[in-house]
Short mmCIF file of C-alpha atoms and ligand atoms in Angstrom, two decimals:
data_model
loop_
_atom_site.label_atom_id
_atom_site.label_comp_id
_atom_site.label_asym_id
_atom_site.label_seq_id
_atom_site.Cartn_x
_atom_site.Cartn_y
_atom_site.Cartn_z
CA MET A 1 0.02 0.01 0.00
CA GLU A 2 1.25 3.50 -0.87
CA PRO A 3 1.62 5.98 1.94
CA GLU A 4 -1.06 8.67 2.17
CA PRO A 5 -0.36 11.22 -0.53
CA ARG A 6 -0.90 14.13 1.85
CA PHE A 7 1.37 12.56 4.46
CA CYS A 8 4.04 12.06 1.79
CA LEU A 9 3.99 15.70 0.99
CA VAL A 10 4.19 16.71 4.62
CA SER A 11 7.00 14.29 5.26
CA VAL A 12 8.98 15.54 2.22
CA LEU A 13 8.55 19.05 3.43
CA LEU A 14 9.68 18.08 6.90
CA LEU A 15 12.68 16.23 5.57
CA LEU A 16 13.59 19.28 3.45
CA LEU A 17 13.22 21.50 6.46
CA LEU A 18 15.51 19.24 8.47
CA GLY A 19 17.92 19.20 5.57
CA LEU A 20 17.84 15.41 5.35
CA SER A 21 18.15 13.21 2.34
CA THR A 22 14.96 11.47 1.23
CA GLY A 23 16.87 8.69 -0.45
CA THR A 24 16.28 5.90 1.99
CA ILE A 25 14.29 3.07 0.48
CA PHE A 26 12.78 0.44 2.80
CA ASP A 27 11.43 -2.83 1.53
CA LEU A 28 9.20 -4.63 4.03
CA PRO A 29 10.04 -8.33 4.01
CA ALA A 30 7.22 -10.83 3.44
CA ASP A 31 5.34 -11.44 6.72
CA GLU A 32 6.50 -14.46 8.67
CA GLY A 33 4.51 -14.64 11.83
CA LYS A 34 1.09 -13.48 12.86
CA GLU A 35 0.83 -9.88 13.92
CA VAL A 36 -2.07 -7.73 15.09
CA TRP A 37 -2.31 -4.15 16.29
CA ASP A 38 -5.02 -1.72 17.35
CA TYR A 39 -5.84 1.38 19.40
CA VAL A 40 -7.62 1.47 22.73
CA THR A 41 -9.24 4.67 23.95
CA VAL A 42 -7.98 4.68 27.54
CA ARG A 43 -9.60 8.01 28.51
CA LYS A 44 -11.55 10.59 26.66
CA ASP A 45 -9.30 12.00 23.88
CA ALA A 46 -6.52 9.55 24.78
CA HIS A 47 -5.72 6.72 22.41
CA MET A 48 -3.14 4.19 23.06
CA PHE A 49 -1.55 2.01 20.42
CA TRP A 50 -0.38 -1.60 20.83
CA TRP A 51 1.23 -4.10 18.47
CA LEU A 52 1.37 -7.80 19.10
CA TYR A 53 3.58 -10.40 17.46
CA TYR A 54 2.75 -14.09 17.97
CA ALA A 55 5.83 -16.13 18.93
CA THR A 56 7.50 -17.77 15.92
CA SER A 57 9.33 -20.74 17.44
CA PRO A 58 9.69 -23.53 14.93
CA CYS A 59 8.99 -26.19 17.52
CA LYS A 60 6.41 -24.59 19.87
CA ASN A 61 2.96 -23.14 19.38
CA PHE A 62 2.62 -19.56 20.75
CA SER A 63 0.33 -20.92 23.44
CA GLU A 64 3.23 -22.83 24.98
CA LEU A 65 5.43 -19.78 25.17
CA PRO A 66 5.14 -16.71 27.35
CA LEU A 67 3.78 -13.33 26.36
CA VAL A 68 6.23 -10.46 27.03
CA MET A 69 5.11 -6.82 27.13
CA TRP A 70 7.98 -4.36 26.50
CA LEU A 71 7.89 -0.83 27.94
CA GLN A 72 10.25 1.87 26.75
CA GLY A 73 11.62 4.76 28.72
CA GLY A 74 11.73 8.52 28.17
CA PRO A 75 8.94 8.95 29.08
CA GLY A 76 8.08 9.46 25.43
CA GLY A 77 10.21 6.72 23.95
CA SER A 78 8.24 4.37 21.74
CA SER A 79 8.10 0.65 22.44
CA THR A 80 6.66 -0.13 18.95
CA GLY A 81 9.49 1.86 17.40
CA PHE A 82 12.69 1.74 19.52
CA GLY A 83 12.13 -1.42 21.52
CA ASN A 84 10.79 -3.26 18.53
CA PHE A 85 13.25 -2.18 15.75
CA GLU A 86 16.33 -1.33 17.81
CA GLU A 87 16.19 -3.90 20.59
CA ILE A 88 14.16 -7.09 20.63
CA GLY A 89 11.68 -7.29 17.70
CA PRO A 90 11.97 -9.63 14.71
CA LEU A 91 13.42 -6.92 12.42
CA ASP A 92 16.11 -4.32 12.97
CA SER A 93 15.70 -0.75 11.79
CA THR A 94 16.96 -1.61 8.28
CA LEU A 95 14.26 -4.29 8.26
CA LYS A 96 16.81 -7.18 8.33
CA PRO A 97 15.97 -10.16 10.57
CA ARG A 98 17.37 -9.85 14.09
CA LYS A 99 19.23 -13.03 15.18
CA THR A 100 18.61 -12.32 18.85
CA THR A 101 14.94 -11.44 18.57
CA TRP A 102 12.92 -12.38 21.66
CA LEU A 103 10.16 -13.55 19.28
CA GLN A 104 11.80 -16.93 19.04
CA SER A 105 10.95 -17.59 22.63
CA ALA A 106 7.92 -15.41 23.41
CA SER A 107 5.07 -13.56 21.86
CA LEU A 108 5.79 -9.80 22.05
CA LEU A 109 3.38 -7.00 22.93
CA PHE A 110 4.71 -3.47 22.27
CA VAL A 111 2.65 -0.65 23.74
CA ASP A 112 3.31 3.05 23.16
CA ASN A 113 2.77 4.49 26.58
CA PRO A 114 2.19 7.00 28.24
CA VAL A 115 -0.45 8.31 25.84
CA GLY A 116 1.14 10.63 23.32
CA THR A 117 4.17 8.33 22.81
CA GLY A 118 4.97 6.74 19.43
CA PHE A 119 1.70 6.14 17.58
CA SER A 120 -0.42 6.76 20.72
CA TYR A 121 -1.93 10.20 20.73
CA VAL A 122 -4.08 12.64 22.66
CA LYS A 123 -6.67 14.96 21.09
CA LYS A 124 -6.42 17.62 23.86
CA ASP A 125 -3.44 19.13 25.52
CA GLY A 126 -4.70 18.53 29.10
CA THR A 127 -4.96 14.79 28.48
CA TYR A 128 -1.31 13.77 28.92
CA ALA A 129 -0.39 11.72 31.98
CA ARG A 130 1.17 13.83 34.69
CA ASP A 131 1.92 11.08 37.25
CA LEU A 132 2.63 7.36 37.64
CA ALA A 133 -0.90 6.64 38.88
CA THR A 134 -2.44 7.87 35.60
CA VAL A 135 0.17 5.96 33.58
CA ALA A 136 -0.80 2.75 35.43
CA SER A 137 -4.60 3.26 35.25
CA ASP A 138 -4.39 3.99 31.50
CA MET A 139 -2.50 0.78 31.05
CA MET A 140 -5.18 -1.16 33.04
CA VAL A 141 -7.71 0.03 30.54
CA LEU A 142 -5.48 -1.16 27.70
CA LEU A 143 -4.75 -4.52 29.24
CA GLU A 144 -8.34 -5.26 30.11
CA SER A 145 -9.30 -4.59 26.51
CA PHE A 146 -6.31 -6.54 25.13
CA PHE A 147 -6.96 -9.68 27.19
CA ASN A 148 -10.71 -9.56 26.43
CA CYS A 149 -10.04 -9.28 22.71
CA ARG A 150 -7.30 -11.90 22.72
CA PRO A 151 -8.59 -14.53 25.11
CA GLU A 152 -6.02 -17.00 23.77
CA PHE A 153 -3.51 -15.06 25.89
CA GLN A 154 -5.45 -15.17 29.14
CA THR A 155 -3.74 -18.39 30.30
CA VAL A 156 -0.34 -17.76 28.71
CA PRO A 157 2.31 -16.64 31.31
CA PHE A 158 2.48 -12.85 31.03
CA TYR A 159 5.64 -10.89 31.79
CA ILE A 160 6.41 -7.19 31.71
CA PHE A 161 10.04 -6.28 30.65
CA SER A 162 11.11 -2.67 30.68
CA GLU A 163 13.90 -0.24 30.29
CA SER A 164 14.82 3.05 32.00
CA TYR A 165 11.72 5.11 32.84
CA GLY A 166 9.79 2.20 31.48
CA GLY A 167 11.02 0.32 34.57
CA LYS A 168 9.37 2.80 36.88
CA MET A 169 6.18 2.56 34.88
CA ALA A 170 6.46 -1.22 34.86
CA ALA A 171 6.60 -1.33 38.65
CA GLY A 172 3.52 0.83 38.98
CA ILE A 173 1.68 -1.09 36.26
CA ALA A 174 2.63 -4.48 37.71
CA LEU A 175 1.19 -3.55 41.09
CA GLU A 176 -2.12 -2.27 39.60
CA LEU A 177 -2.26 -5.33 37.35
CA HIS A 178 -1.75 -7.67 40.37
CA LYS A 179 -4.67 -5.92 42.15
CA ALA A 180 -6.90 -6.02 39.00
CA ILE A 181 -6.35 -9.75 38.65
CA GLN A 182 -7.21 -10.29 42.36
CA GLU A 183 -10.37 -8.23 41.85
CA GLY A 184 -11.19 -10.15 38.72
CA THR A 185 -11.31 -7.19 36.39
CA ILE A 186 -8.38 -8.44 34.21
CA LYS A 187 -8.00 -12.04 33.22
CA CYS A 188 -4.38 -12.82 32.66
CA ASN A 189 -1.65 -15.17 33.89
CA PHE A 190 0.66 -12.51 35.29
CA SER A 191 3.96 -14.13 36.09
CA GLY A 192 6.51 -11.38 36.69
CA VAL A 193 8.00 -8.02 36.05
CA ALA A 194 11.58 -7.26 34.99
CA LEU A 195 13.06 -3.77 35.63
CA GLY A 196 15.89 -3.01 33.22
CA ASP A 197 18.26 -0.06 33.98
CA SER A 198 15.18 1.26 35.65
CA TRP A 199 14.42 4.71 37.02
CA ILE A 200 13.22 3.34 40.41
CA SER A 201 15.25 5.64 42.61
CA PRO A 202 16.73 8.42 40.46
CA VAL A 203 18.58 10.09 43.28
CA ASP A 204 20.50 6.87 44.07
CA SER A 205 21.68 6.93 40.48
CA VAL A 206 22.73 10.59 40.70
CA LEU A 207 24.55 10.00 43.98
CA SER A 208 26.61 7.17 42.55
CA TRP A 209 27.63 8.93 39.36
CA GLY A 210 30.70 10.48 41.00
CA PRO A 211 32.14 7.37 42.56
CA TYR A 212 31.35 5.23 39.44
CA LEU A 213 32.99 7.66 37.00
CA TYR A 214 35.94 8.18 39.38
CA SER A 215 36.60 4.45 39.57
CA MET A 216 36.50 4.22 35.75
CA SER A 217 39.09 7.03 35.29
CA LEU A 218 36.51 9.41 33.97
CA LEU A 219 36.71 11.96 36.81
CA ASP A 220 39.69 13.48 38.63
CA ASP A 221 39.56 14.55 42.28
CA GLN A 222 38.40 18.05 41.31
CA GLY A 223 35.62 16.53 39.12
CA LEU A 224 34.52 14.12 41.78
CA ALA A 225 34.14 16.92 44.25
CA GLU A 226 32.04 18.94 41.79
CA VAL A 227 29.79 16.08 40.78
CA SER A 228 29.31 15.02 44.43
CA GLN A 229 28.40 18.55 45.46
CA VAL A 230 25.60 18.88 42.89
CA ALA A 231 24.42 15.35 43.64
CA GLU A 232 23.98 16.37 47.31
CA GLN A 233 21.81 19.26 46.12
CA VAL A 234 19.61 16.78 44.22
CA LEU A 235 19.34 14.64 47.35
CA ASP A 236 18.41 17.65 49.41
CA ALA A 237 15.63 18.63 47.06
CA VAL A 238 14.26 15.05 46.92
CA ASN A 239 14.31 14.80 50.73
CA LYS A 240 12.28 18.00 50.94
CA GLY A 241 9.80 16.68 48.40
CA LEU A 242 10.71 19.49 45.98
CA TYR A 243 10.50 17.26 42.92
CA LYS A 244 10.42 19.86 40.24
CA GLU A 245 13.49 21.53 41.68
CA ALA A 246 15.13 18.14 41.94
CA THR A 247 14.44 17.60 38.19
CA GLN A 248 16.15 20.95 37.44
CA LEU A 249 19.15 20.00 39.56
CA TRP A 250 19.32 16.65 37.94
CA GLY A 251 19.84 18.47 34.64
CA GLN A 252 22.56 20.56 36.27
CA ALA A 253 24.28 17.52 37.61
CA GLU A 254 24.40 16.10 34.11
CA MET A 255 26.05 19.27 32.80
CA VAL A 256 28.65 19.06 35.58
CA VAL A 257 29.35 15.42 34.56
CA GLU A 258 29.68 16.40 30.89
CA GLN A 259 32.03 19.25 31.59
CA ASN A 260 34.31 17.05 33.69
CA THR A 261 34.31 14.00 31.49
CA ASP A 262 34.83 15.54 28.08
CA GLY A 263 31.20 14.55 27.23
CA VAL A 264 30.87 10.98 28.39
CA ASN A 265 27.81 9.22 26.93
CA PHE A 266 25.21 8.70 29.69
CA TYR A 267 24.02 5.51 28.04
CA ASN A 268 27.43 3.80 27.67
CA ILE A 269 30.45 5.24 29.38
CA LEU A 270 32.90 3.71 26.82
CA THR A 271 31.49 5.94 24.13
CA LYS A 272 31.13 9.66 23.74
CA SER A 273 27.89 11.62 23.44
CA ALA A 274 26.93 13.00 20.06
CA PRO A 275 27.71 16.71 20.25
CA MET A 276 24.61 18.61 21.43
CA SER A 277 24.79 20.75 18.27
CA ALA A 278 24.05 17.72 16.16
CA MET A 279 20.81 17.11 18.05
CA LYS A 280 19.52 20.64 18.16
CA SER A 281 16.09 21.31 16.74
CA SER A 282 13.92 24.38 16.41
CA LEU A 283 13.43 24.09 20.15
CA GLU A 284 16.93 25.52 20.73
CA PHE A 285 15.53 29.06 20.84
CA THR A 286 13.18 28.33 23.59
CA GLN A 287 15.40 25.96 25.56
CA SER A 288 14.46 25.50 29.14
CA HIS A 289 16.08 23.01 31.45
CA LEU A 290 13.23 20.58 30.72
CA VAL A 291 13.59 20.86 26.98
CA HIS A 292 17.27 20.30 27.39
CA LEU A 293 16.58 17.14 29.48
CA TYR A 294 14.12 15.99 26.78
CA GLN A 295 16.69 16.44 24.08
CA ARG A 296 19.27 14.55 26.06
CA HIS A 297 17.05 11.64 27.10
CA VAL A 298 14.30 11.13 24.53
CA ARG A 299 15.43 12.49 21.22
CA HIS A 300 17.83 9.67 20.61
CA LEU A 301 14.89 7.23 21.03
CA ASN A 302 13.18 9.04 18.24
CA GLN A 303 16.22 9.48 15.99
CA ASP A 304 15.62 10.66 12.45
CA ASN A 305 16.23 7.34 10.69
CA LEU A 306 13.82 5.43 12.98
CA SER A 307 11.29 8.25 12.54
CA GLN A 308 11.51 7.86 8.76
CA LEU A 309 10.86 4.16 9.08
CA MET A 310 7.93 4.51 11.42
CA ASN A 311 6.33 7.46 9.63
CA GLY A 312 7.01 5.90 6.23
CA PRO A 313 6.65 2.14 5.49
CA ILE A 314 5.50 1.06 8.97
CA ARG A 315 2.71 3.62 9.05
CA ALA A 316 1.68 2.48 5.52
CA LYS A 317 1.66 -1.13 6.64
CA LEU A 318 -0.38 -0.47 9.80
CA LYS A 319 -3.05 1.51 7.91
CA ILE A 320 -4.99 2.61 11.02
CA ILE A 321 -2.72 5.54 12.11
CA PRO A 322 -4.78 8.72 11.88
CA GLU A 323 -3.57 11.17 9.29
CA ASP A 324 -2.88 13.90 11.86
CA CYS A 325 -0.82 11.64 14.15
CA SER A 326 2.85 11.40 13.40
CA TRP A 327 5.00 8.83 15.19
CA GLY A 328 6.91 10.63 17.97
CA GLY A 329 5.07 13.94 17.26
CA GLN A 330 3.82 14.30 20.84
CA ALA A 331 6.81 12.85 22.66
CA GLU A 332 8.11 16.11 23.97
CA SER A 333 4.74 16.94 25.51
CA VAL A 334 4.65 13.49 27.12
CA PHE A 335 8.01 14.19 28.69
CA LEU A 336 7.30 17.79 29.86
CA ASN A 337 4.00 16.73 31.45
CA MET A 338 5.72 14.23 33.70
CA GLU A 339 8.07 16.88 35.14
CA GLY A 340 6.79 16.49 38.69
CA ASP A 341 7.23 12.72 38.62
CA PHE A 342 10.80 12.24 37.39
CA MET A 343 12.61 12.38 40.69
CA LYS A 344 10.04 10.55 42.82
CA PRO A 345 11.30 7.26 43.98
CA ALA A 346 9.28 4.06 43.46
CA ILE A 347 11.19 1.78 45.93
CA SER A 348 8.04 1.30 48.01
CA ILE A 349 6.19 0.02 44.96
CA VAL A 350 8.87 -2.67 44.51
CA ASP A 351 8.43 -3.53 48.20
CA GLU A 352 4.71 -3.93 47.71
CA LEU A 353 5.29 -6.21 44.66
CA LEU A 354 7.68 -8.37 46.64
CA GLU A 355 5.33 -8.49 49.61
CA ALA A 356 2.49 -9.54 47.25
CA GLY A 357 4.62 -12.41 45.93
CA VAL A 358 5.00 -11.00 42.42
CA ASN A 359 8.28 -12.21 40.78
CA VAL A 360 10.60 -9.20 40.37
CA THR A 361 13.76 -9.20 38.32
CA VAL A 362 16.23 -6.30 38.28
CA TYR A 363 18.82 -6.19 35.43
CA ASN A 364 21.42 -3.60 34.71
CA GLY A 365 24.10 -2.90 32.15
CA GLN A 366 27.64 -2.53 33.50
CA LEU A 367 28.42 0.51 31.24
CA ASP A 368 25.27 2.47 31.91
CA LEU A 369 25.80 5.79 33.66
CA ILE A 370 22.35 7.38 33.73
CA VAL A 371 21.08 4.41 35.79
CA ASP A 372 24.30 2.93 36.94
CA THR A 373 24.46 -0.42 38.69
CA MET A 374 25.81 1.02 41.92
CA GLY A 375 22.65 3.14 42.15
CA GLN A 376 20.40 0.11 41.62
CA GLU A 377 22.23 -1.80 44.34
CA ALA A 378 21.78 1.25 46.60
CA TRP A 379 17.97 1.24 46.33
CA VAL A 380 17.78 -2.51 46.53
CA ARG A 381 19.53 -2.24 49.94
CA LYS A 382 16.75 0.11 51.01
CA LEU A 383 14.02 -2.47 50.49
CA LYS A 384 11.92 -3.34 53.57
CA TRP A 385 11.32 -6.79 52.16
CA ALA A 386 11.74 -9.38 54.92
CA ASP A 387 13.90 -11.69 52.83
CA LEU A 388 16.39 -8.99 51.82
CA PRO A 389 19.11 -10.17 54.31
CA LYS A 390 18.92 -13.70 52.82
CA PHE A 391 19.16 -12.27 49.29
CA THR A 392 22.15 -10.11 50.25
CA GLN A 393 24.01 -13.01 51.87
CA LEU A 394 23.89 -15.09 48.73
CA LYS A 395 26.89 -15.17 46.40
CA TRP A 396 26.28 -14.33 42.79
CA GLN A 397 26.72 -16.87 39.99
CA PRO A 398 28.40 -16.23 36.64
CA LEU A 399 26.42 -16.72 33.41
CA TYR A 400 27.82 -17.54 29.99
CA ARG A 401 26.27 -16.84 26.60
CA ASP A 402 26.40 -20.52 25.80
CA PRO A 403 27.86 -23.70 27.45
CA GLN A 404 30.95 -23.61 25.17
CA SER A 405 31.89 -20.01 26.08
CA SER A 406 34.22 -19.21 28.92
CA GLN A 407 33.59 -15.43 28.61
CA THR A 408 31.64 -14.25 31.64
CA ALA A 409 28.56 -12.49 30.18
CA ALA A 410 26.66 -11.73 33.42
CA PHE A 411 26.25 -12.49 37.09
CA VAL A 412 22.95 -13.43 38.76
CA LYS A 413 21.62 -13.69 42.23
CA SER A 414 18.15 -14.70 43.19
CA TYR A 415 16.22 -15.48 46.30
CA LYS A 416 12.58 -16.30 46.40
CA ASN A 417 10.82 -13.72 44.17
CA LEU A 418 13.73 -11.28 43.68
CA ALA A 419 16.43 -11.77 41.06
CA PHE A 420 19.28 -9.40 40.11
CA TYR A 421 21.21 -9.72 36.81
CA TRP A 422 24.51 -7.83 36.38
CA ILE A 423 24.88 -7.69 32.62
CA LEU A 424 28.53 -7.16 31.50
CA LYS A 425 29.67 -5.11 28.53
CA ALA A 426 26.22 -3.57 28.15
CA GLY A 427 25.17 0.05 28.53
CA HIS A 428 21.71 1.39 29.17
CA MET A 429 20.07 -0.51 26.32
CA VAL A 430 20.95 -4.05 27.31
CA PRO A 431 19.36 -5.95 24.34
CA SER A 432 20.98 -3.60 21.84
CA ASP A 433 24.44 -4.05 23.37
CA GLN A 434 24.32 -7.72 24.41
CA GLY A 435 21.54 -9.33 22.36
CA ASP A 436 22.55 -12.95 23.09
CA MET A 437 22.75 -12.38 26.84
CA ALA A 438 19.55 -10.38 26.90
CA LEU A 439 17.68 -13.26 25.12
CA LYS A 440 19.18 -15.78 27.45
CA MET A 441 18.13 -13.68 30.49
CA MET A 442 14.56 -13.40 29.12
CA LYS A 443 14.46 -17.22 28.86
CA LEU A 444 15.83 -17.66 32.36
CA VAL A 445 13.31 -15.16 33.84
CA THR A 446 10.43 -16.80 32.03
CA GLY A 447 11.53 -20.31 33.12
CA GLN A 448 12.70 -21.54 29.72
CA GLU A 449 16.29 -22.31 30.73
C1 LIG B 1 -1.87 -23.19 18.85
O1 LIG B 1 -2.58 -22.91 20.00
C2 LIG B 1 -3.85 -22.35 19.82
C3 LIG B 1 -4.52 -21.93 21.09
O2 LIG B 1 -4.34 -22.97 22.06
C4 LIG B 1 -4.73 -23.34 18.96
O3 LIG B 1 -6.03 -22.73 18.69
C5 LIG B 1 -3.99 -23.65 17.67
O4 LIG B 1 -4.71 -24.68 17.03
C6 LIG B 1 -2.61 -24.19 17.97
N1 LIG B 1 -1.91 -24.27 16.71
C7 LIG B 1 -1.15 -25.40 16.40
C8 LIG B 1 -0.50 -25.41 15.06
O5 LIG B 1 -1.15 -26.35 17.14
C1 LIG B 2 20.23 5.39 12.94
O1 LIG B 2 21.01 6.39 13.53
C2 LIG B 2 21.66 6.02 14.68
C3 LIG B 2 22.33 7.23 15.32
O2 LIG B 2 22.75 8.08 14.29
C4 LIG B 2 22.68 4.91 14.31
O3 LIG B 2 23.36 4.49 15.45
C5 LIG B 2 21.89 3.73 13.74
O4 LIG B 2 22.82 2.77 13.32
C6 LIG B 2 21.13 4.26 12.53
N1 LIG B 2 20.35 3.15 12.04
C7 LIG B 2 20.18 2.89 10.75
C8 LIG B 2 19.29 1.81 10.42
O5 LIG B 2 20.71 3.53 9.85
C1 LIG B 3 -0.23 -19.90 34.06
O1 LIG B 3 0.85 -20.49 33.33
C2 LIG B 3 1.40 -21.61 33.90
C3 LIG B 3 2.58 -22.01 33.09
O2 LIG B 3 2.21 -22.28 31.76
C4 LIG B 3 0.36 -22.67 33.95
O3 LIG B 3 0.89 -23.85 34.62
C5 LIG B 3 -0.87 -22.20 34.79
O4 LIG B 3 -1.85 -23.15 34.76
C6 LIG B 3 -1.35 -20.89 34.23
N1 LIG B 3 -2.39 -20.36 35.07
C7 LIG B 3 -3.51 -19.88 34.59
C8 LIG B 3 -4.42 -19.32 35.69
O5 LIG B 3 -3.81 -19.84 33.47
C1 LIG B 4 8.01 -16.99 40.32
O1 LIG B 4 9.12 -17.64 39.73
C2 LIG B 4 9.32 -18.98 40.21
C3 LIG B 4 10.67 -19.43 39.70
O2 LIG B 4 10.72 -19.26 38.33
C4 LIG B 4 8.18 -19.79 39.87
O3 LIG B 4 8.34 -21.14 40.37
C5 LIG B 4 6.87 -19.25 40.41
O4 LIG B 4 5.78 -19.92 40.00
C6 LIG B 4 6.73 -17.81 40.02
N1 LIG B 4 5.62 -17.17 40.73
C7 LIG B 4 4.62 -16.58 40.09
C8 LIG B 4 3.62 -15.95 41.00
O5 LIG B 4 4.56 -16.42 38.88
#
């Protein structure tokens, strides 16, 4: 099917405005597995998009494999776009098959949330989610509709996997889902939640940036003192419940890190950030600290080449995307509306999940700075969960990509319903950096290995 003529024109104009080449040609490969997608109206004027791929294992029916829902970060990063084409879906962003796709071992459900993300959209400005409670209640509407329309998945073990801010949303969503199942409003076989490089306790991340970078030869004594000083200011604001101020100080802390590290990449410390100038948009004239944070943390998830793919051939394939909705077009508003939520910790939600007997997995990339592993360990130590001392006393076990390999790929520790995976040689986007290990971890978490 040809793209909408009107959209074509708009997109050509946009591309010209952005000074980009329009030469990219995508050819969608012939469909292999079964896929379905749709919108759910989660509130008045708020429409959420989901895209489901049925597992394509050669030896197992989808009904014998788990269903994994993937939640992207940002907030404003698209699961159907970034998670699907850059991380775990069947095709990469050049539409070549991905060897390490999770689809070989699970059915995959990508949801663009919060509303306004990816192909999800709102019709009115006041409709964006402004807190975690709204994010979770919107998702309950979506999941209730999904499991009612797809009853074949009601008995299939259902897992939520997530990344970054998606981890914080996943925790909130998992708790609401657990309650909804108890109350009988949603029929599904919820089996666990996995929090990847997750934004559960942002201030614990910020506080560990200094020591982490220092130990990696990315700060000198002077730099360590400067980073620690601004981190203490973030802590102070969080302790006083001044979350918007804490958000602003978080942005400042990042600038102090950049100045002292010659621009380390927050998503993988062994690489350098793209220079800010390369990422500037028309927004540069109105830049506030929030817009700056948005550009740093969400724009790379909506990079131009992925946007071309989603707004071009993918949109044409899906057919149901409204004309006036462009993929990623509302992402900035999604991000800005969550301003008051960014720095709020969600540790107590994880405690409630553990208390309720929900299986919780935490996984983290060794080279991630924005959500470094030391910060994750710091909030885990703060859990009130009665079995935490037992968990802490255990020794971790090494994991290898395959039985023939002697290269340590990860470490794992688990006790009762809490597991922690230390993923080596991976940054913030674990499946992008260590696809084999990420797939193996998913299989371990879902009881397939
Ligand atoms: C796969 O499972 C579904 C649901 O249980 C069933 O309807 C379908 O017939 C199965 N397909 C095969 C090829 O066994
Ligand atoms: C898209 O752009 C990003 C960043 O510039 C790059 O890392 C990635 O490889 C590109 N992908 C494709 C399919 O060209
Ligand atoms: C949930 O999935 C497990 C594993 O497949 C299965 O044993 C169990 O019966 C399922 N439970 C429900 C309520 O469907
Ligand atoms: C949690 O995980 C364990 C180990 O994989 C499994 O035996 C148990 O059934 C899971 N619990 C729930 C509630 O899914």
